[in-house]
Amino acid sequence: MARQTSLTQYLVEQQREHGHIPQELRLLIEVVARACKRIAIAVNKGALGDVLGTAGSENVQGEVQKKLDIIANEVLIEANEWGGHLAAMASEEMDGIYVVPNRYPQGEYLLLFDPLDGSSNIDVNVSIGTIFSVLRKVGHSRGVSEDDFLQPGKQQAAAGYCVYGPQSMLVLTVGDGVAVFTLDRETGSWVLTQDQVKIPEDTKEFAINMSNMRHWAPPVKRYIDECLAGSAGPRAKDFNMRWVASMVADVHRILTRGGVFMYPWDQREPDKPGKLRLMYEANPMAFIVEQAGGAATNGTERIMSLHPTKLHERVAVVLGSKNEVERFTAYHLEAAEK
Ligand code: AHG
Ligand code: MN
Ligand code: MN
């Protein structure tokens, strides 16, 4: 039988050979992975576990919460609050930060998550996921506040997502490339199934919600029009389109076979820079994509260089195959110069 590498073994080897992962960070990642396993089990039970449908409440962003949004949020908090590795957590589903209660020791890490990404797909049995980002509390201030979280994405110590699809997979970076683990349901362990994932630099596949076309800014329209013109147009090749409407699933496809994902600013809500959230959606995905050789910008700037000013800040996102992201970004910069 081929020898398998578990998540634990991968992390121990990273720690031993490359010194990337301090002990506390290893514990943190293992705890998050265990929580994702519990969420995967709940997702799989579906109606049998009474986890489908809405919870009848709204989150701070005015979105209706699904039962699974709340369950996944609770699972992640319960799993992480007692281990001594964290100072505080923040989530899409919580207004403010969650400071580790006094009865537990406080660690130096900060954990942010989108507990359940792709909520609109829960009830229709389409892939959904969990996204997480890990920061270190910098400075020696006593206690912890929201300000401690407001660090640019390039300071992330680790990031990952779990996709609950036909297989449950955990995708992780600690800044040394991207590794993929598949959940073995019989043994209950995360098994390394791909290491040093690389996103092809070129692609013929794009992902965007086309129903928003009439609301887009001119550079977005230009980019998509050129793709749609296919082999007869300036790009001289035919493009394909995919849109799952779960960022985890769209990013996972791009990690697997290349592509470009866009959720740009549009005129529906002109005061918001975009729909997706910087700190627990865009930053962790940008870290993973860059570690796999891709790129991630907001149309003009690298996502991971942006300085957040609030926890639930939104951002325009374009990420994936490097040459396409650079082209999309160049169209924005050209338009800005005019
Ligand atoms: P969430 O379920 O965490 O609120 O995130 C949903 C996001 C993202 O996963 C996806 O790419 C996008 O919303 C889909 O938006 P549209 O429904 O506008 O296509
Ligand atoms: Mn999301
Ligand atoms: Mn969510």
CSV table of C-alpha atoms and ligand atoms in Angstrom, one decimal:
chain,number,residue,atom,x,y,z
A,1,MET,CA,0.0,0.0,0.0
A,2,ALA,CA,1.3,3.5,-0.9
A,3,ARG,CA,2.5,5.4,2.1
A,4,GLN,CA,0.2,8.3,3.0
A,5,THR,CA,1.1,11.6,4.6
A,6,SER,CA,-1.4,12.9,7.1
A,7,LEU,CA,-1.9,16.6,7.8
A,8,THR,CA,-0.2,16.1,11.2
A,9,GLN,CA,2.8,14.6,9.5
A,10,TYR,CA,2.9,17.3,6.9
A,11,LEU,CA,2.9,20.0,9.6
A,12,VAL,CA,5.5,18.3,11.7
A,13,GLU,CA,7.8,17.9,8.7
A,14,GLN,CA,7.3,21.6,7.7
A,15,GLN,CA,8.2,22.5,11.3
A,16,ARG,CA,11.3,20.3,11.4
A,17,GLU,CA,12.7,20.8,8.0
A,18,HIS,CA,11.8,24.4,7.1
A,19,GLY,CA,11.1,25.9,10.5
A,20,HIS,CA,7.9,27.5,9.0
A,21,ILE,CA,5.5,26.5,11.7
A,22,PRO,CA,5.8,27.3,15.3
A,23,GLN,CA,4.2,24.8,17.7
A,24,GLU,CA,1.2,27.1,18.4
A,25,LEU,CA,0.5,27.6,14.7
A,26,ARG,CA,0.6,23.8,14.1
A,27,LEU,CA,-2.0,23.3,16.9
A,28,LEU,CA,-4.1,26.1,15.5
A,29,ILE,CA,-4.2,24.6,12.0
A,30,GLU,CA,-4.9,21.1,13.3
A,31,VAL,CA,-7.8,22.5,15.4
A,32,VAL,CA,-9.2,24.3,12.4
A,33,ALA,CA,-8.9,21.2,10.3
A,34,ARG,CA,-10.8,19.2,13.0
A,35,ALA,CA,-13.5,21.8,13.0
A,36,CYS,CA,-13.8,21.6,9.2
A,37,LYS,CA,-14.2,17.8,9.6
A,38,ARG,CA,-17.2,18.4,11.9
A,39,ILE,CA,-18.7,20.9,9.5
A,40,ALA,CA,-18.2,18.5,6.6
A,41,ILE,CA,-20.1,15.9,8.5
A,42,ALA,CA,-23.0,18.3,9.2
A,43,VAL,CA,-23.0,19.4,5.5
A,44,ASN,CA,-23.2,15.7,4.4
A,45,LYS,CA,-26.2,15.0,6.7
A,46,GLY,CA,-28.2,17.7,5.1
A,47,ALA,CA,-32.0,17.3,5.8
A,48,LEU,CA,-31.3,14.2,8.0
A,49,GLY,CA,-29.3,16.4,10.4
A,50,ASP,CA,-31.9,19.3,10.2
A,51,VAL,CA,-29.1,21.7,9.0
A,52,LEU,CA,-30.8,23.1,5.8
A,53,GLY,CA,-32.8,26.3,5.5
A,54,THR,CA,-32.6,29.7,7.1
A,55,ALA,CA,-32.1,30.5,10.8
A,56,GLY,CA,-34.4,33.5,10.8
A,57,SER,CA,-31.7,36.0,11.7
A,58,GLU,CA,-29.4,38.5,9.9
A,59,ASN,CA,-25.7,39.0,10.2
A,60,VAL,CA,-24.0,42.4,10.6
A,61,GLN,CA,-23.9,42.8,6.8
A,62,GLY,CA,-27.7,42.5,6.5
A,63,GLU,CA,-27.6,39.0,5.0
A,64,VAL,CA,-30.1,36.4,6.0
A,65,GLN,CA,-28.3,33.7,8.0
A,66,LYS,CA,-28.7,30.0,7.1
A,67,LYS,CA,-28.7,27.4,9.8
A,68,LEU,CA,-25.3,26.1,8.5
A,69,ASP,CA,-23.8,29.6,8.7
A,70,ILE,CA,-24.5,29.6,12.4
A,71,ILE,CA,-23.6,26.0,13.1
A,72,ALA,CA,-20.2,26.3,11.3
A,73,ASN,CA,-19.5,29.5,13.2
A,74,GLU,CA,-20.2,27.8,16.5
A,75,VAL,CA,-18.1,24.8,15.6
A,76,LEU,CA,-15.1,26.9,14.7
A,77,ILE,CA,-15.4,29.0,17.9
A,78,GLU,CA,-15.9,26.0,20.2
A,79,ALA,CA,-13.0,24.1,18.7
A,80,ASN,CA,-10.6,27.1,18.9
A,81,GLU,CA,-11.3,29.0,22.1
A,82,TRP,CA,-9.7,26.7,24.7
A,83,GLY,CA,-6.4,25.6,23.1
A,84,GLY,CA,-4.3,28.5,24.3
A,85,HIS,CA,-3.1,29.3,20.7
A,86,LEU,CA,-5.4,32.3,20.1
A,87,ALA,CA,-6.0,35.8,21.4
A,88,ALA,CA,-9.2,36.4,19.5
A,89,MET,CA,-11.3,35.4,16.5
A,90,ALA,CA,-13.4,37.3,13.9
A,91,SER,CA,-16.0,36.0,11.6
A,92,GLU,CA,-18.4,37.0,8.8
A,93,GLU,CA,-21.2,35.9,11.1
A,94,MET,CA,-20.2,38.1,14.1
A,95,ASP,CA,-20.4,41.8,14.4
A,96,GLY,CA,-17.3,42.4,16.6
A,97,ILE,CA,-14.3,40.3,17.5
A,98,TYR,CA,-14.6,37.3,19.8
A,99,VAL,CA,-11.9,37.5,22.5
A,100,VAL,CA,-10.8,34.2,24.0
A,101,PRO,CA,-12.6,34.0,27.4
A,102,ASN,CA,-10.6,34.6,30.6
A,103,ARG,CA,-10.9,31.1,31.8
A,104,TYR,CA,-8.6,30.0,29.0
A,105,PRO,CA,-5.0,30.9,28.3
A,106,GLN,CA,-4.5,33.5,25.6
A,107,GLY,CA,-2.1,32.9,22.7
A,108,GLU,CA,-0.5,35.2,20.1
A,109,TYR,CA,-2.6,34.3,17.0
A,110,LEU,CA,-5.7,35.9,15.6
A,111,LEU,CA,-8.1,33.7,13.5
A,112,LEU,CA,-10.5,35.1,10.9
A,113,PHE,CA,-13.0,33.0,9.1
A,114,ASP,CA,-15.9,32.8,6.7
A,115,PRO,CA,-17.5,29.8,8.4
A,116,LEU,CA,-19.7,28.9,5.5
A,117,ASP,CA,-19.0,30.3,2.1
A,118,GLY,CA,-21.5,29.9,-0.7
A,119,SER,CA,-24.6,30.0,1.5
A,120,SER,CA,-26.9,30.3,-1.5
A,121,ASN,CA,-25.8,26.8,-2.5
A,122,ILE,CA,-26.4,25.0,0.8
A,123,ASP,CA,-30.1,24.1,0.1
A,124,VAL,CA,-29.4,23.0,-3.5
A,125,ASN,CA,-26.6,20.5,-2.7
A,126,VAL,CA,-23.9,22.4,-4.5
A,127,SER,CA,-20.3,22.7,-3.2
A,128,ILE,CA,-19.8,25.1,-0.3
A,129,GLY,CA,-16.8,25.7,2.0
A,130,THR,CA,-15.0,27.4,4.9
A,131,ILE,CA,-12.3,30.0,4.4
A,132,PHE,CA,-9.8,31.0,7.1
A,133,SER,CA,-6.9,33.4,7.7
A,134,VAL,CA,-4.3,33.5,10.5
A,135,LEU,CA,-2.5,36.6,11.7
A,136,ARG,CA,-0.1,37.2,14.6
A,137,LYS,CA,-0.9,39.8,17.2
A,138,VAL,CA,1.8,42.3,16.7
A,139,GLY,CA,3.0,44.8,19.4
A,140,HIS,CA,2.9,44.3,23.1
A,141,SER,CA,-0.4,46.0,24.0
A,142,ARG,CA,-2.3,44.4,26.7
A,143,GLY,CA,-5.6,42.8,25.7
A,144,VAL,CA,-6.8,42.6,22.1
A,145,SER,CA,-9.0,44.8,20.0
A,146,GLU,CA,-10.3,45.0,16.5
A,147,ASP,CA,-7.3,47.2,15.6
A,148,ASP,CA,-5.0,44.2,16.1
A,149,PHE,CA,-6.8,42.5,13.2
A,150,LEU,CA,-6.4,45.4,10.8
A,151,GLN,CA,-3.2,44.1,9.1
A,152,PRO,CA,-2.5,43.8,5.4
A,153,GLY,CA,-2.9,40.3,4.0
A,154,LYS,CA,0.9,39.9,3.3
A,155,GLN,CA,1.3,39.5,7.1
A,156,GLN,CA,-0.8,36.3,7.2
A,157,ALA,CA,1.0,33.5,8.9
A,158,ALA,CA,-1.3,30.9,7.2
A,159,ALA,CA,-4.5,30.7,5.2
A,160,GLY,CA,-6.7,28.0,3.8
A,161,TYR,CA,-10.1,26.8,2.8
A,162,CYS,CA,-12.0,23.6,3.0
A,163,VAL,CA,-14.3,22.8,0.1
A,164,TYR,CA,-17.3,20.5,0.9
A,165,GLY,CA,-18.0,18.9,-2.5
A,166,PRO,CA,-18.0,15.4,-3.9
A,167,GLN,CA,-14.9,15.1,-1.8
A,168,SER,CA,-14.1,17.3,1.2
A,169,MET,CA,-10.7,18.9,0.7
A,170,LEU,CA,-8.5,21.2,2.8
A,171,VAL,CA,-6.2,23.6,1.0
A,172,LEU,CA,-3.5,25.2,3.0
A,173,THR,CA,-0.6,27.5,2.8
A,174,VAL,CA,1.9,28.5,5.5
A,175,GLY,CA,3.9,30.5,3.0
A,176,ASP,CA,5.8,27.6,1.5
A,177,GLY,CA,3.5,26.7,-1.5
A,178,VAL,CA,0.1,25.2,-1.4
A,179,ALA,CA,-0.8,21.7,-0.2
A,180,VAL,CA,-4.1,19.9,-0.7
A,181,PHE,CA,-5.5,17.3,1.7
A,182,THR,CA,-8.5,15.0,1.1
A,183,LEU,CA,-10.7,13.8,4.0
A,184,ASP,CA,-10.6,10.0,4.3
A,185,ARG,CA,-14.0,9.4,5.9
A,186,GLU,CA,-13.1,5.8,6.9
A,187,THR,CA,-10.0,6.8,9.0
A,188,GLY,CA,-11.2,10.3,9.7
A,189,SER,CA,-7.8,11.8,8.7
A,190,TRP,CA,-6.8,14.6,6.2
A,191,VAL,CA,-4.4,12.9,3.7
A,192,LEU,CA,-2.0,14.9,1.6
A,193,THR,CA,-3.1,14.4,-2.0
A,194,GLN,CA,-1.2,17.2,-3.8
A,195,ASP,CA,1.7,19.4,-2.8
A,196,GLN,CA,3.2,22.5,-4.4
A,197,VAL,CA,0.1,23.2,-6.5
A,198,LYS,CA,0.8,25.5,-9.5
A,199,ILE,CA,-1.9,27.6,-11.3
A,200,PRO,CA,-1.2,27.8,-15.1
A,201,GLU,CA,-0.2,31.3,-16.1
A,202,ASP,CA,-2.6,31.3,-19.1
A,203,THR,CA,-6.2,30.2,-19.3
A,204,LYS,CA,-9.3,30.2,-21.5
A,205,GLU,CA,-11.7,30.1,-18.6
A,206,PHE,CA,-13.3,33.0,-16.7
A,207,ALA,CA,-15.7,33.2,-13.7
A,208,ILE,CA,-17.9,36.2,-13.2
A,209,ASN,CA,-21.6,36.7,-12.5
A,210,MET,CA,-22.7,37.7,-16.0
A,211,SER,CA,-26.1,38.9,-14.8
A,212,ASN,CA,-24.3,42.0,-13.4
A,213,MET,CA,-22.9,43.0,-16.8
A,214,ARG,CA,-25.0,46.2,-17.2
A,215,HIS,CA,-23.7,47.4,-13.8
A,216,TRP,CA,-19.9,46.9,-14.6
A,217,ALA,CA,-17.3,49.6,-15.0
A,218,PRO,CA,-15.9,50.0,-18.6
A,219,PRO,CA,-12.6,48.1,-18.0
A,220,VAL,CA,-14.5,45.0,-16.8
A,221,LYS,CA,-16.8,45.2,-19.7
A,222,ARG,CA,-13.9,45.6,-22.1
A,223,TYR,CA,-12.1,42.5,-20.6
A,224,ILE,CA,-15.3,40.3,-20.8
A,225,ASP,CA,-16.3,41.6,-24.3
A,226,GLU,CA,-12.9,40.5,-25.6
A,227,CYS,CA,-13.2,37.1,-24.0
A,228,LEU,CA,-16.7,36.7,-25.5
A,229,ALA,CA,-15.5,37.7,-29.0
A,230,GLY,CA,-13.5,34.4,-28.9
A,231,SER,CA,-11.2,33.4,-31.8
A,232,ALA,CA,-12.6,36.1,-34.0
A,233,GLY,CA,-11.8,38.9,-31.5
A,234,PRO,CA,-8.6,40.5,-30.2
A,235,ARG,CA,-7.8,37.6,-27.9
A,236,ALA,CA,-7.8,35.2,-30.9
A,237,LYS,CA,-9.1,32.3,-28.7
A,238,ASP,CA,-12.4,30.9,-27.5
A,239,PHE,CA,-13.1,31.2,-23.8
A,240,ASN,CA,-15.3,29.1,-21.5
A,241,MET,CA,-17.3,30.4,-18.6
A,242,ARG,CA,-18.0,28.9,-15.1
A,243,TRP,CA,-19.7,30.4,-12.1
A,244,VAL,CA,-20.5,28.2,-9.1
A,245,ALA,CA,-21.4,31.2,-6.8
A,246,SER,CA,-19.3,29.6,-4.0
A,247,MET,CA,-15.9,31.4,-4.0
A,248,VAL,CA,-14.3,28.3,-2.5
A,249,ALA,CA,-15.5,26.1,-5.4
A,250,ASP,CA,-14.6,28.7,-8.1
A,251,VAL,CA,-11.1,29.2,-6.6
A,252,HIS,CA,-10.6,25.4,-6.2
A,253,ARG,CA,-11.3,24.9,-9.9
A,254,ILE,CA,-8.8,27.7,-10.7
A,255,LEU,CA,-6.2,26.0,-8.5
A,256,THR,CA,-6.8,22.8,-10.3
A,257,ARG,CA,-6.8,23.8,-13.9
A,258,GLY,CA,-6.3,27.6,-14.1
A,259,GLY,CA,-8.8,30.4,-14.8
A,260,VAL,CA,-9.7,33.8,-13.6
A,261,PHE,CA,-12.2,34.8,-11.0
A,262,MET,CA,-13.7,38.2,-10.8
A,263,TYR,CA,-16.1,39.9,-8.4
A,264,PRO,CA,-15.6,43.6,-9.4
A,265,TRP,CA,-17.1,46.8,-8.1
A,266,ASP,CA,-20.4,47.5,-9.8
A,267,GLN,CA,-23.1,50.2,-9.8
A,268,ARG,CA,-25.7,48.3,-7.8
A,269,GLU,CA,-24.0,49.6,-4.6
A,270,PRO,CA,-21.6,52.3,-5.8
A,271,ASP,CA,-20.4,53.1,-2.2
A,272,LYS,CA,-19.1,49.6,-1.6
A,273,PRO,CA,-15.8,48.6,-3.3
A,274,GLY,CA,-17.2,45.2,-4.0
A,275,LYS,CA,-19.2,42.3,-2.6
A,276,LEU,CA,-16.5,40.1,-1.1
A,277,ARG,CA,-14.9,40.8,2.2
A,278,LEU,CA,-11.2,41.6,2.4
A,279,MET,CA,-10.2,40.0,5.6
A,280,TYR,CA,-11.7,36.6,5.6
A,281,GLU,CA,-12.5,36.0,1.9
A,282,ALA,CA,-10.1,38.0,-0.4
A,283,ASN,CA,-6.9,37.9,1.7
A,284,PRO,CA,-6.8,34.2,2.4
A,285,MET,CA,-7.7,33.4,-1.2
A,286,ALA,CA,-5.1,35.8,-2.4
A,287,PHE,CA,-2.4,34.2,-0.2
A,288,ILE,CA,-3.2,30.8,-1.6
A,289,VAL,CA,-3.4,31.9,-5.2
A,290,GLU,CA,-0.1,33.8,-5.0
A,291,GLN,CA,1.6,30.9,-3.3
A,292,ALA,CA,0.4,28.8,-6.3
A,293,GLY,CA,2.0,31.2,-8.7
A,294,GLY,CA,-1.1,33.2,-9.5
A,295,ALA,CA,-2.0,36.8,-8.8
A,296,ALA,CA,-4.8,38.7,-7.0
A,297,THR,CA,-5.7,42.4,-7.2
A,298,ASN,CA,-8.6,44.7,-6.6
A,299,GLY,CA,-8.3,45.9,-10.2
A,300,THR,CA,-5.4,48.3,-9.5
A,301,GLU,CA,-3.5,47.1,-6.4
A,302,ARG,CA,-2.3,43.8,-5.0
A,303,ILE,CA,-5.0,42.6,-2.6
A,304,MET,CA,-2.4,41.5,0.1
A,305,SER,CA,-0.9,45.1,0.2
A,306,LEU,CA,-4.2,46.8,1.1
A,307,HIS,CA,-4.4,48.2,4.6
A,308,PRO,CA,-7.8,47.3,6.1
A,309,THR,CA,-9.7,50.0,8.0
A,310,LYS,CA,-12.5,47.8,9.4
A,311,LEU,CA,-13.2,44.1,10.1
A,312,HIS,CA,-15.9,43.7,7.5
A,313,GLU,CA,-14.4,45.8,4.8
A,314,ARG,CA,-15.3,44.9,1.3
A,315,VAL,CA,-13.1,44.7,-1.8
A,316,ALA,CA,-13.2,44.2,-5.5
A,317,VAL,CA,-11.5,40.9,-6.4
A,318,VAL,CA,-9.8,39.5,-9.5
A,319,LEU,CA,-7.6,36.5,-9.0
A,320,GLY,CA,-6.2,33.4,-10.7
A,321,SER,CA,-4.0,32.8,-13.7
A,322,LYS,CA,-1.3,35.4,-13.6
A,323,ASN,CA,-1.4,36.7,-17.2
A,324,GLU,CA,-5.1,37.2,-17.2
A,325,VAL,CA,-5.1,39.0,-13.8
A,326,GLU,CA,-2.3,41.3,-15.1
A,327,ARG,CA,-4.3,42.0,-18.3
A,328,PHE,CA,-7.5,42.8,-16.3
A,329,THR,CA,-5.5,45.1,-14.0
A,330,ALA,CA,-3.8,46.8,-16.9
A,331,TYR,CA,-7.2,47.6,-18.4
A,332,HIS,CA,-8.2,49.3,-15.1
A,333,LEU,CA,-4.9,51.3,-15.0
A,334,GLU,CA,-5.3,52.4,-18.6
A,335,ALA,CA,-8.8,53.6,-17.9
A,336,ALA,CA,-7.7,55.5,-14.8
A,337,GLU,CA,-5.0,57.3,-16.9
A,338,LYS,CA,-7.5,58.7,-19.4
B,1,AHG,P1,-21.1,34.0,1.6
B,1,AHG,O1,-22.0,32.8,1.3
B,1,AHG,O2,-20.0,33.7,2.5
B,1,AHG,O3,-21.9,35.3,1.9
B,1,AHG,O4,-20.3,34.3,0.2
B,1,AHG,C1,-20.9,34.3,-1.0
B,1,AHG,C2,-20.0,34.9,-2.0
B,1,AHG,C3,-19.0,34.1,-2.7
B,1,AHG,O5,-18.9,32.8,-2.2
B,1,AHG,C4,-19.5,34.0,-4.1
B,1,AHG,O6,-18.4,34.1,-5.0
B,1,AHG,C5,-20.4,35.2,-4.3
B,1,AHG,O7,-20.9,35.5,-3.0
B,1,AHG,C6,-21.6,34.9,-5.2
B,1,AHG,O8,-22.3,36.0,-5.4
B,1,AHG,P2,-23.6,36.2,-6.4
B,1,AHG,O9,-24.7,35.4,-5.7
B,1,AHG,O10,-23.7,37.6,-6.4
B,1,AHG,O11,-23.1,35.5,-7.7
B,2,MN,MN,-18.2,33.9,1.5
B,3,MN,MN,-20.2,33.0,4.6
